[in-house]
Coordinates of C-alpha atoms in Angstrom, one line a residue:
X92 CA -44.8 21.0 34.1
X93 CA -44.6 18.4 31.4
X94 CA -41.3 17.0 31.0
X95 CA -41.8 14.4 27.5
X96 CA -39.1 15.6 25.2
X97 CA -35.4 15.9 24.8
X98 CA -35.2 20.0 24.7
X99 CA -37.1 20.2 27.8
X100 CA -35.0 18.4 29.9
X101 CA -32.0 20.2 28.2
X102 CA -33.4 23.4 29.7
X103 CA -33.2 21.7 33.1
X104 CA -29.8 20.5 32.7
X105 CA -28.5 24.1 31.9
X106 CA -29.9 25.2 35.1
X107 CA -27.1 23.1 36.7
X108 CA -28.2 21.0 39.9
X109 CA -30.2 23.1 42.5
X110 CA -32.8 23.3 45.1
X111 CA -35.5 22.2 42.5
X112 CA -33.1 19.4 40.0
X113 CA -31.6 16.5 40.6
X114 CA -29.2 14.6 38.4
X115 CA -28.6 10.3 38.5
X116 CA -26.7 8.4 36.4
X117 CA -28.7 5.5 36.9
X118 CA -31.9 4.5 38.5
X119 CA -28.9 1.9 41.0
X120 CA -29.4 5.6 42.6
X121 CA -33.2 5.1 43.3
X122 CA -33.4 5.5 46.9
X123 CA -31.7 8.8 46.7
X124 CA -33.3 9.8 43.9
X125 CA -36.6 9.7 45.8
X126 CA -35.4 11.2 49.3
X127 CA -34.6 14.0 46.8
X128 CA -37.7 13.8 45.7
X129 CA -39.6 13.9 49.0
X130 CA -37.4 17.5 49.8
X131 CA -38.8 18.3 46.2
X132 CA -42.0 17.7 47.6
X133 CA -41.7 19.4 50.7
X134 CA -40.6 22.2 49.1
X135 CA -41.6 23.9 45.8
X136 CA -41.6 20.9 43.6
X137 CA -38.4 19.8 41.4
X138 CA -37.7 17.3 39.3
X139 CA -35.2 14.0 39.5
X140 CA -33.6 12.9 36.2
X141 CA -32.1 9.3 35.7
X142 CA -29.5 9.0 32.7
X143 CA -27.5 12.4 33.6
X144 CA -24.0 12.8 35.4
X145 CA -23.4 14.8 37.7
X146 CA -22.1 17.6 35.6
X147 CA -25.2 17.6 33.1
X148 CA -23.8 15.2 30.6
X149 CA -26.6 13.3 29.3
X150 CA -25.8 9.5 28.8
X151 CA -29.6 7.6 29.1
X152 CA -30.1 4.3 30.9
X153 CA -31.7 1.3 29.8
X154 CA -35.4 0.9 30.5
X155 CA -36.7 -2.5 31.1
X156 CA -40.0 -3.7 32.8
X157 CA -38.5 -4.4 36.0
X158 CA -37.5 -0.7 36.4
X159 CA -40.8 0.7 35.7
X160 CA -42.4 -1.7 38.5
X161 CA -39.5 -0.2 40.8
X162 CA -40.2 3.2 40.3
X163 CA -44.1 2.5 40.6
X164 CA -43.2 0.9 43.6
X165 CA -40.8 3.8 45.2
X166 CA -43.3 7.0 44.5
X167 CA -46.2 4.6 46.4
X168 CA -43.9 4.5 49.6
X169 CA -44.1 8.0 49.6
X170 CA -46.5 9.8 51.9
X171 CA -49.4 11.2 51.9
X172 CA -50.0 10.2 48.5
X173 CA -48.2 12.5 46.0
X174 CA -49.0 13.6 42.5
X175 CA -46.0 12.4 40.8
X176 CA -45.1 12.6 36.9
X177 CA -42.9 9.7 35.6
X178 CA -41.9 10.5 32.2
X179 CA -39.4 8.3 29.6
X180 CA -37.6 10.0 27.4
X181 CA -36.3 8.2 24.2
X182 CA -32.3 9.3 23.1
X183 CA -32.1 9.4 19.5
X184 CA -30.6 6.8 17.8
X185 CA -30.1 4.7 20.5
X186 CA -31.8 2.1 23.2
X187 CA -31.5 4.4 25.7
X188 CA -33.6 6.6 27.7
X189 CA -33.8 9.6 30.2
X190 CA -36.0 8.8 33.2
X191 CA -37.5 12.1 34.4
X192 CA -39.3 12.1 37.7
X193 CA -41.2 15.2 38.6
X194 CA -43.4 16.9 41.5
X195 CA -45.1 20.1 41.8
X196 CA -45.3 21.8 44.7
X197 CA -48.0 20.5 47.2
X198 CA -48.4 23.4 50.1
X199 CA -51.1 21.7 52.1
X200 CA -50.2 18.3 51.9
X201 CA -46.6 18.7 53.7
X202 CA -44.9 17.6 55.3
X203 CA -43.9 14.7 52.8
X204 CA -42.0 10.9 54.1
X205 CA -40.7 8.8 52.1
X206 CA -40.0 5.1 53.9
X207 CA -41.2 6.6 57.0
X208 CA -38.6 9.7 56.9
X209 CA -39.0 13.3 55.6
X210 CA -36.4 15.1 53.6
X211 CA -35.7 19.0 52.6
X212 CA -33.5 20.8 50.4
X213 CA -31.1 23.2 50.7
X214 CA -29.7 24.6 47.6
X215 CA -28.2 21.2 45.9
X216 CA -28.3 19.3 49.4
X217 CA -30.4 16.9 50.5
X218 CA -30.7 16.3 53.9
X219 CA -33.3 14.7 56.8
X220 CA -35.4 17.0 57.9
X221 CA -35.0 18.2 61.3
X222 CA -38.1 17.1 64.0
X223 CA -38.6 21.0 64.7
X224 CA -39.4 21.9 60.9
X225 CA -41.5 18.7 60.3
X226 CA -43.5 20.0 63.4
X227 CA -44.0 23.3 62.1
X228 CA -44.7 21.9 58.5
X229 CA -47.2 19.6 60.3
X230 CA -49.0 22.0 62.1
X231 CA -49.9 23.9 59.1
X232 CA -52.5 21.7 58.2
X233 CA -54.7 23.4 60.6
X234 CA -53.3 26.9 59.9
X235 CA -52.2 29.3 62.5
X236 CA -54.1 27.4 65.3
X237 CA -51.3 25.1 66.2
X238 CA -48.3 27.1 66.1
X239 CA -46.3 27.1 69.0
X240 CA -46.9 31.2 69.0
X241 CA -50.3 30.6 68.9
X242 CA -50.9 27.6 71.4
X243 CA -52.1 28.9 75.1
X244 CA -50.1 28.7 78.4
X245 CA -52.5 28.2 81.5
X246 CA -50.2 29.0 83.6
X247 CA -49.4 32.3 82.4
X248 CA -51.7 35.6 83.4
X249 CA -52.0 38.9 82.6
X250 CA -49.4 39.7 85.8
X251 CA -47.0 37.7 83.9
X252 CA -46.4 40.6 81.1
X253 CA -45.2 44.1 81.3
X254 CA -47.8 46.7 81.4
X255 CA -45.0 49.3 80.5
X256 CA -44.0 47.1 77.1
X257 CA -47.1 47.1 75.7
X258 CA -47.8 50.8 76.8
X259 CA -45.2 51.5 75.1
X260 CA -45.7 49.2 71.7
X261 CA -49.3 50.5 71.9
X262 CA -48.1 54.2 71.8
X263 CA -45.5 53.9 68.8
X264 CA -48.4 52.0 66.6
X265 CA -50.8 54.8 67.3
X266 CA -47.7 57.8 66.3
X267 CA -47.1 55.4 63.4
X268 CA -50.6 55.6 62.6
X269 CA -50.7 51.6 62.8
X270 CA -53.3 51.7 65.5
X271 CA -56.2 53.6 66.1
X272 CA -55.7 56.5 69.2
X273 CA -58.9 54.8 70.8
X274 CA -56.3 52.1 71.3
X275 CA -54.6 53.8 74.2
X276 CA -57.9 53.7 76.6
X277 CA -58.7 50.4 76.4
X278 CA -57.7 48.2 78.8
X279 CA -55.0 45.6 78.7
X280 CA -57.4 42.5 78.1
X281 CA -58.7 44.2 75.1
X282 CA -55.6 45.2 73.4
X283 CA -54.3 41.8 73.9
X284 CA -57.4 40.1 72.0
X285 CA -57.1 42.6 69.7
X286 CA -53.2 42.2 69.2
X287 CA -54.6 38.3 68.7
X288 CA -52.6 37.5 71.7
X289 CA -55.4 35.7 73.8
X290 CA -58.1 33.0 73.5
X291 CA -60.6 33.1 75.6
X292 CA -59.2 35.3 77.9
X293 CA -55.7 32.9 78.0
X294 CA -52.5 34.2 77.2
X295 CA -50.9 32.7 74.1
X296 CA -46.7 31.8 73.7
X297 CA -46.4 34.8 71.6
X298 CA -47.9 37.3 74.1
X299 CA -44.8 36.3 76.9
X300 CA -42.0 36.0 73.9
X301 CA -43.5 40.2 73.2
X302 CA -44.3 41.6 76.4
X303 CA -43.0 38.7 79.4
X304 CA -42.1 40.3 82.4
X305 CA -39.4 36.7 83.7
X306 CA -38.8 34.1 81.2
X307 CA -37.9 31.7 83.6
X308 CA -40.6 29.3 81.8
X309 CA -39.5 30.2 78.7
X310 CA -35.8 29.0 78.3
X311 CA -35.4 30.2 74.6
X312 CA -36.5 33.8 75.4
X313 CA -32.3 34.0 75.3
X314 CA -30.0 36.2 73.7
X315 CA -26.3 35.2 73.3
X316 CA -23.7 37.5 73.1
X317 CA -20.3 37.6 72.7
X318 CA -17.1 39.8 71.1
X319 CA -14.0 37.6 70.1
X320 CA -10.5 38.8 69.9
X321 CA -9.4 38.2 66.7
X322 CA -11.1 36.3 63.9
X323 CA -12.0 33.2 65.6
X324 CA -13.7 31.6 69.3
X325 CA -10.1 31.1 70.6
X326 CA -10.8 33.8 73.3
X327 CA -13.5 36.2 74.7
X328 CA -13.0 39.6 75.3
X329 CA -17.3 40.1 76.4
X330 CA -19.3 36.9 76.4
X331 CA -23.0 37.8 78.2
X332 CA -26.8 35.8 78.4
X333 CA -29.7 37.7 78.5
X334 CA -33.4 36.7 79.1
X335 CA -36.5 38.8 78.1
X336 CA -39.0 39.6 75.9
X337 CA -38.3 40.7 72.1
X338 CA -38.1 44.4 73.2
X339 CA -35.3 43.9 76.2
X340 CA -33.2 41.8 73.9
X341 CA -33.6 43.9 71.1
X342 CA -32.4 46.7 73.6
X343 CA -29.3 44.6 74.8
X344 CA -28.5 43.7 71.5
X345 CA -28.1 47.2 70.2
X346 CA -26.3 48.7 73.5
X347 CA -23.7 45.5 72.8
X348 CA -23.2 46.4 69.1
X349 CA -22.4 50.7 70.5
X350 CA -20.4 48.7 73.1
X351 CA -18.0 46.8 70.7
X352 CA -18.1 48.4 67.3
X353 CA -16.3 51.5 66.5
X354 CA -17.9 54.7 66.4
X355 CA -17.2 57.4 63.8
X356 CA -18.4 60.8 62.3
X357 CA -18.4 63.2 59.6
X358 CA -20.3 67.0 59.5
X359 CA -22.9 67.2 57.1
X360 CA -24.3 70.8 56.2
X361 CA -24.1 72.1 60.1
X362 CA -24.9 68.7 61.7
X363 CA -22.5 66.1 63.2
X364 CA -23.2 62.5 61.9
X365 CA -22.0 59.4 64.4
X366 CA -22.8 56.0 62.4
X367 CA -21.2 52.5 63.8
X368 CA -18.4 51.1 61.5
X369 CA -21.6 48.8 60.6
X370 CA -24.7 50.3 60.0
X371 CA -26.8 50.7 62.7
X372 CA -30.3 50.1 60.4
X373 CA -29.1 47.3 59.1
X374 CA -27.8 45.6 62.7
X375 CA -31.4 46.4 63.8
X376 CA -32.8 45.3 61.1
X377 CA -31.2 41.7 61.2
X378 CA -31.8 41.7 64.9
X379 CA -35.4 41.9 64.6
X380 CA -35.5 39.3 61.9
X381 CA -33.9 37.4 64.1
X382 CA -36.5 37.7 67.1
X383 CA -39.3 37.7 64.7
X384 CA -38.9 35.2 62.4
X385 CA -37.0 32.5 64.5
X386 CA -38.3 28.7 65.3
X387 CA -39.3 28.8 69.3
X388 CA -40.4 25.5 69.7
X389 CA -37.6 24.1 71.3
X390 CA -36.2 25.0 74.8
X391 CA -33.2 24.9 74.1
X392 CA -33.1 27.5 71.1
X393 CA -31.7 31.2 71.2
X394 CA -30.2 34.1 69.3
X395 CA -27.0 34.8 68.6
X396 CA -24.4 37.5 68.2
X397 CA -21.0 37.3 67.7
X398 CA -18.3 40.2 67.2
X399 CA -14.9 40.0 65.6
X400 CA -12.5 41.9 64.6
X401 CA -13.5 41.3 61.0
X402 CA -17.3 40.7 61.0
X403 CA -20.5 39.9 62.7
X404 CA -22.5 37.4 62.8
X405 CA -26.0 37.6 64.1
X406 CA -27.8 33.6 64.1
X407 CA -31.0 32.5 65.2
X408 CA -32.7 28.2 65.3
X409 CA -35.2 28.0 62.7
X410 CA -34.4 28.2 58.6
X411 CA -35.9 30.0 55.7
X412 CA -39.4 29.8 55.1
X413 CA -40.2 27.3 52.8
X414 CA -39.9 28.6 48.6
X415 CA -37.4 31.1 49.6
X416 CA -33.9 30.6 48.4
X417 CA -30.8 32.9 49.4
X418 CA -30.8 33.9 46.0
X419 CA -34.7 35.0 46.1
X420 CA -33.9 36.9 49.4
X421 CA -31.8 39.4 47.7
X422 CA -34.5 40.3 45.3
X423 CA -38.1 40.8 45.5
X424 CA -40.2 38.5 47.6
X425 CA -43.1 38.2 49.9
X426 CA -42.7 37.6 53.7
X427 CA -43.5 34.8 55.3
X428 CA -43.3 34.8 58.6
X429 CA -42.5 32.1 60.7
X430 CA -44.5 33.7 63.3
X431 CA -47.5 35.8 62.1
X432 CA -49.0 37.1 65.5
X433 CA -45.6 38.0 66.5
X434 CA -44.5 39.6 63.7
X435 CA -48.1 41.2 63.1
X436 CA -47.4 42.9 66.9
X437 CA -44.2 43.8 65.6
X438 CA -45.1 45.8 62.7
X439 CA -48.3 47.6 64.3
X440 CA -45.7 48.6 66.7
X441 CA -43.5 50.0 64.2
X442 CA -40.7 47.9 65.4
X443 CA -40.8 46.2 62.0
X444 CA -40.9 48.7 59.6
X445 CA -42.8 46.9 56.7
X446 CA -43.7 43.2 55.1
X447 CA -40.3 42.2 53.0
X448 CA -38.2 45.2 53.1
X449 CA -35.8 43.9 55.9
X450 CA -33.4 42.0 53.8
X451 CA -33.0 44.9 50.9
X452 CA -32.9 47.2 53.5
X453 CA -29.4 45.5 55.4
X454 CA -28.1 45.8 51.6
X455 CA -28.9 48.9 50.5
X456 CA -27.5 50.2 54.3
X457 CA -24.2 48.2 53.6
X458 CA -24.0 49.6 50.2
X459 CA -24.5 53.3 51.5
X460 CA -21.5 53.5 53.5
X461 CA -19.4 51.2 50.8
X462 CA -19.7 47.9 53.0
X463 CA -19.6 44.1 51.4
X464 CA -23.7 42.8 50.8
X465 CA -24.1 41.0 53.9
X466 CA -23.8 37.2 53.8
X467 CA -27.4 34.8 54.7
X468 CA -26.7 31.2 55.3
X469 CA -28.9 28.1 56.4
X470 CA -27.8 24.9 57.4
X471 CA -31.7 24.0 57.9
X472 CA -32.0 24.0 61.7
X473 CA -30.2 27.7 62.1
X474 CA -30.1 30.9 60.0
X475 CA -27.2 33.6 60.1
X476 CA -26.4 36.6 58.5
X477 CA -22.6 38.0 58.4
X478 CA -21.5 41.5 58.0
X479 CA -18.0 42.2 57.1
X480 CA -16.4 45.2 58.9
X481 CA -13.7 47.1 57.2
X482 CA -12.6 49.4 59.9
X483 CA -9.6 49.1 62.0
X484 CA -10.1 48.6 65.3
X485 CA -8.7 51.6 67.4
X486 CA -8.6 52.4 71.3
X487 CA -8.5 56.5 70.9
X488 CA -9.6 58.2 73.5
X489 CA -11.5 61.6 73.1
X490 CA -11.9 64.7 75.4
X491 CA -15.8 63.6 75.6
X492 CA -14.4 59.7 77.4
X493 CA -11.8 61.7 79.7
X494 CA -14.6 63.7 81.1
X495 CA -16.6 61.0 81.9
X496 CA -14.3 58.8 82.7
X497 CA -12.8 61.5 85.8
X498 CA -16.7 62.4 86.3
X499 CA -17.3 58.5 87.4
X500 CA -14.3 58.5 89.1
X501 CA -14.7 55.6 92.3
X502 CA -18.6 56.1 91.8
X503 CA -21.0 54.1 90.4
X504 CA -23.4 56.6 88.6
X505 CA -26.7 56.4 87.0
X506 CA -26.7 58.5 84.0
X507 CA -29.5 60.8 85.1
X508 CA -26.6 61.4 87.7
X509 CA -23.3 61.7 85.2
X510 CA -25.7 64.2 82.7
X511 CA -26.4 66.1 86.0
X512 CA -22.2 66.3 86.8
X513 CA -21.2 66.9 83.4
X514 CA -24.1 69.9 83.2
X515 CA -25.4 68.0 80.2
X516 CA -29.2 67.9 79.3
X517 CA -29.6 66.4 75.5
X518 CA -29.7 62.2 76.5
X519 CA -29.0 61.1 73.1
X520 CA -26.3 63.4 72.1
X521 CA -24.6 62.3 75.6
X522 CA -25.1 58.5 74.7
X523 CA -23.6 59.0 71.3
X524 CA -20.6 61.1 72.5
X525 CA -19.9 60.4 75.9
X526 CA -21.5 56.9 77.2
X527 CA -21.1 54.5 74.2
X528 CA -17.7 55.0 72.9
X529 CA -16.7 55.1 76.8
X530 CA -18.4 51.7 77.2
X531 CA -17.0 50.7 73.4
X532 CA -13.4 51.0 74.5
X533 CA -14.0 49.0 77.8
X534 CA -13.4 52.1 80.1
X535 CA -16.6 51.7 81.6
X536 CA -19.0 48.7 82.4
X537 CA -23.0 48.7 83.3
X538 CA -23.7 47.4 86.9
X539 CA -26.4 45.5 85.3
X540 CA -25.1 44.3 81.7
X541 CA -28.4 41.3 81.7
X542 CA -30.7 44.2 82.0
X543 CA -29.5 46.6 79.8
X544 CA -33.2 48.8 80.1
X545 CA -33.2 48.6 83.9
X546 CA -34.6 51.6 85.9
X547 CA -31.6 50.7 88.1
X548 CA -29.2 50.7 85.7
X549 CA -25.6 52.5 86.9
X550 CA -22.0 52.9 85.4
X551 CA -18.4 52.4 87.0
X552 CA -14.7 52.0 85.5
X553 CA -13.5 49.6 84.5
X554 CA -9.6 48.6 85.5
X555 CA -8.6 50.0 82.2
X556 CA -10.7 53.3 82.9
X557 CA -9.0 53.3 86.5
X558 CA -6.1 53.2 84.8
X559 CA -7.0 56.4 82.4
X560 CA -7.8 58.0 85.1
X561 CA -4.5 58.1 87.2

């Protein structure tokens, strides 16, 4: 981009500041005029301008020798060594001149310091760049080799994962015709390599974050997971921590949102409809985003989801990937995961349903059933997505919930064992009608609520269901 006259850098004024401008009134603003620069840098490109305010107005600066030699002097502290534009641009009829500095975007040369110190940009923000993201950034140099997905744990062996998991993810990638049927008869070694998920016969990060049977090793395999009364974190009316692979906390996550969001229906044609007062797609949806696309690196790192009365909020560490705005998220744009190999075993698996639909799909569900588009935000160390609920919050009780609630009675009942009482044989129809608005309205609890998938999973009453039932 060459930036040498007057109009141009009228065009980049009218774009107001933003993730890819910067506006100084004078080069007294150096040093933050080149931190900006280095986001600019680690980022895609942008340019600085000396001699505007911070509204747009232009007003020029003088331009003496001394200020060149500073500005030379500033872009060589910068490093690696960046391809930098300086450009002075006369005002008319004056003495005066607009200093424009620019950098395109370098892709394989980040991450980018300046003084010893890297910076990124957020919208109009510039800020330090936290040690995770300048990690990650660094270890693109060598492509997918050194992310921490991709880097090997000797300590971790084949015993260490679920068979059944990747059975199972094996199975939906060969209905979804994602994965050859020869697939199936192979043994697990072999699907593993194949999946990318081994080197040299050792397991890799990613393969335990998919199919680990215990994440005791792996603190940040964690799921938070909490419902609020009210609007704020004053008080909890659930607050739960679950460990496990992607596909145990996708399940937990899911049973907590049929838990604590209202169910409702309506007939269509000769069929009965149940949808959550949020859509269910587009929960999943940002759930698996979440999982997928979320910075793992650090120990201490986790998902998060909270309920109130108004909204949820669903938050996971990492940020966006770099060159995509919010703005550019709710149009058309090509994924970039954070995580290839998990994301790549997600997909074949049919657990992500394609490459950059997730985001327009959460809108287009929201807009279906007349919701607000759902809110992304970044702070640049966390991501989280916020869906506004418009229903009211009711504690009705239907015939189905009675039933089951007198069914349970003192017991505590597997729900092989409450179908079998209740003479009921269609399992989805009786978790849609019977089990989750029971458990949505706090009348009954799981024995096991940290393993919502277990085989030993069983159901009693809660003091408010004793209380229905007497």
């Amino acid at each position: 981009m060459n930036i040498d006259n007057l109009e141009t850098i009228k065009k980049l004024i009218a774009s107001s500041e933003n993730n890819r401008t910067e506006f100084k009134e004078t080069t007294g603003q150096l040093e933050r005029g080149m931190e900006t620069l280095c986001a600019f840098l680690n980022g895609t490109g942008g340019t600085v301008l000396f001699g505007i305010t911070d509204k747009g107005k232009i007003i020029g600066q003088n331009l003496s020798d001394k200020t060149k030699r500073e500005i030379a002097d500033a872009v060589n502290r910068l490093e690696p060594h960046a391809i930098v534009q300086i450009s002075y641009i006369p005002l008319p009829d004056s003495e005066l001149y607009v200093i424009a500095i620019h950098a395109e975007e370098s892709r394989f040369e980040r991450p980018f310091c300046y003084k010893g110190r890297a910076y990124m940009r957020i919208e109009s923000v510039t800020s330090i760049m936290p040690q995770a993201l300048y990690h990650e950034l660094l270890s693109l140099h060598d492509g997918i080799k050194y992310r921490w997905e991709s880097i090997v744990n000797k300590s971790i062996s084949i015993n260490n994962l679920d068979e059944n998991a990747i059975v199972r993810a094996v199975r939906s990638g060969i209905d979804s015709g994602r994965l050859p049927e020869i697939t199936i008869r192979e043994d697990l070694p072999t699907i593993l390599e194949k999946f990318g998920l081994t080197d040299n016969s050792k397991i890799k990060n990613a393969a335990v974050v998919l199919f680990g049977k215990q994440s005791f090793d792996y603190p940040q395999c964690l799921l938070r997971l909490a419902r609020f009364k009210g609007t704020d974190k004053n008080e909890f009316l659930d607050n739960q921590q679950v460990h496990g692979n992607i596909f145990d906390l996708l399940d937990a996550a899911m049973n907590f949102f049929f838990k604590h969001l209202s169910l409702s229906s309506k007939i269509e044609g000769l069929y009965r409809n149940e949808e959550l007062s949020i859509p269910v797609k587009a929960l999943r949806e940002s759930c698996i985003n979440s999982f997928c696309h979320r910075s793992y690196s650090h120990p201490g790192s986790s998902v998060g989801i909270a309920i109130y009365d108004d909204r949820v909020e669903i938050e996971n560490s990492g940020t966006f990937p770099q060159g995509i705005t919010i703005d550019k998220l709710k149009g058309q744009h090509h994924s970039v995961p954070t995580n290839p190999l998990i994301a790549n075993v997600l997909y074949k698996s049919k657990v992500l349903e394609s490459w950059g639909r997730g985001i327009g799909l959460m809108f287009s569900e929201c807009q279906r059933v007349g919701l607000p588009e759902p809110d992304f935000h970044t702070d640049g160390t966390c991501v989280w997505v916020i869906f506004r609920r418009t229903d009211q919050v009711t504690d009705q009780v239907t015939d189905q919930v009675i039933k089951l609630v007198k069914t349970i009675g003192n017991q505590s009942l597997s729900i092989k064992e409450i179908m079998a009482l209740l003479d009921l044989s269609h399992r989805p129809s009786f978790r849609t009608t019977y089990l989750h608005p029971a458990l949505t309205s706090g009348y009954i609890m799981q024995q096991y609520p940290e393993q919502p998938s277990s085989p030993k999973q069983k159901y009693y009453l809660t003091e408010k269901g004793k209380a229905l039932l007497k």
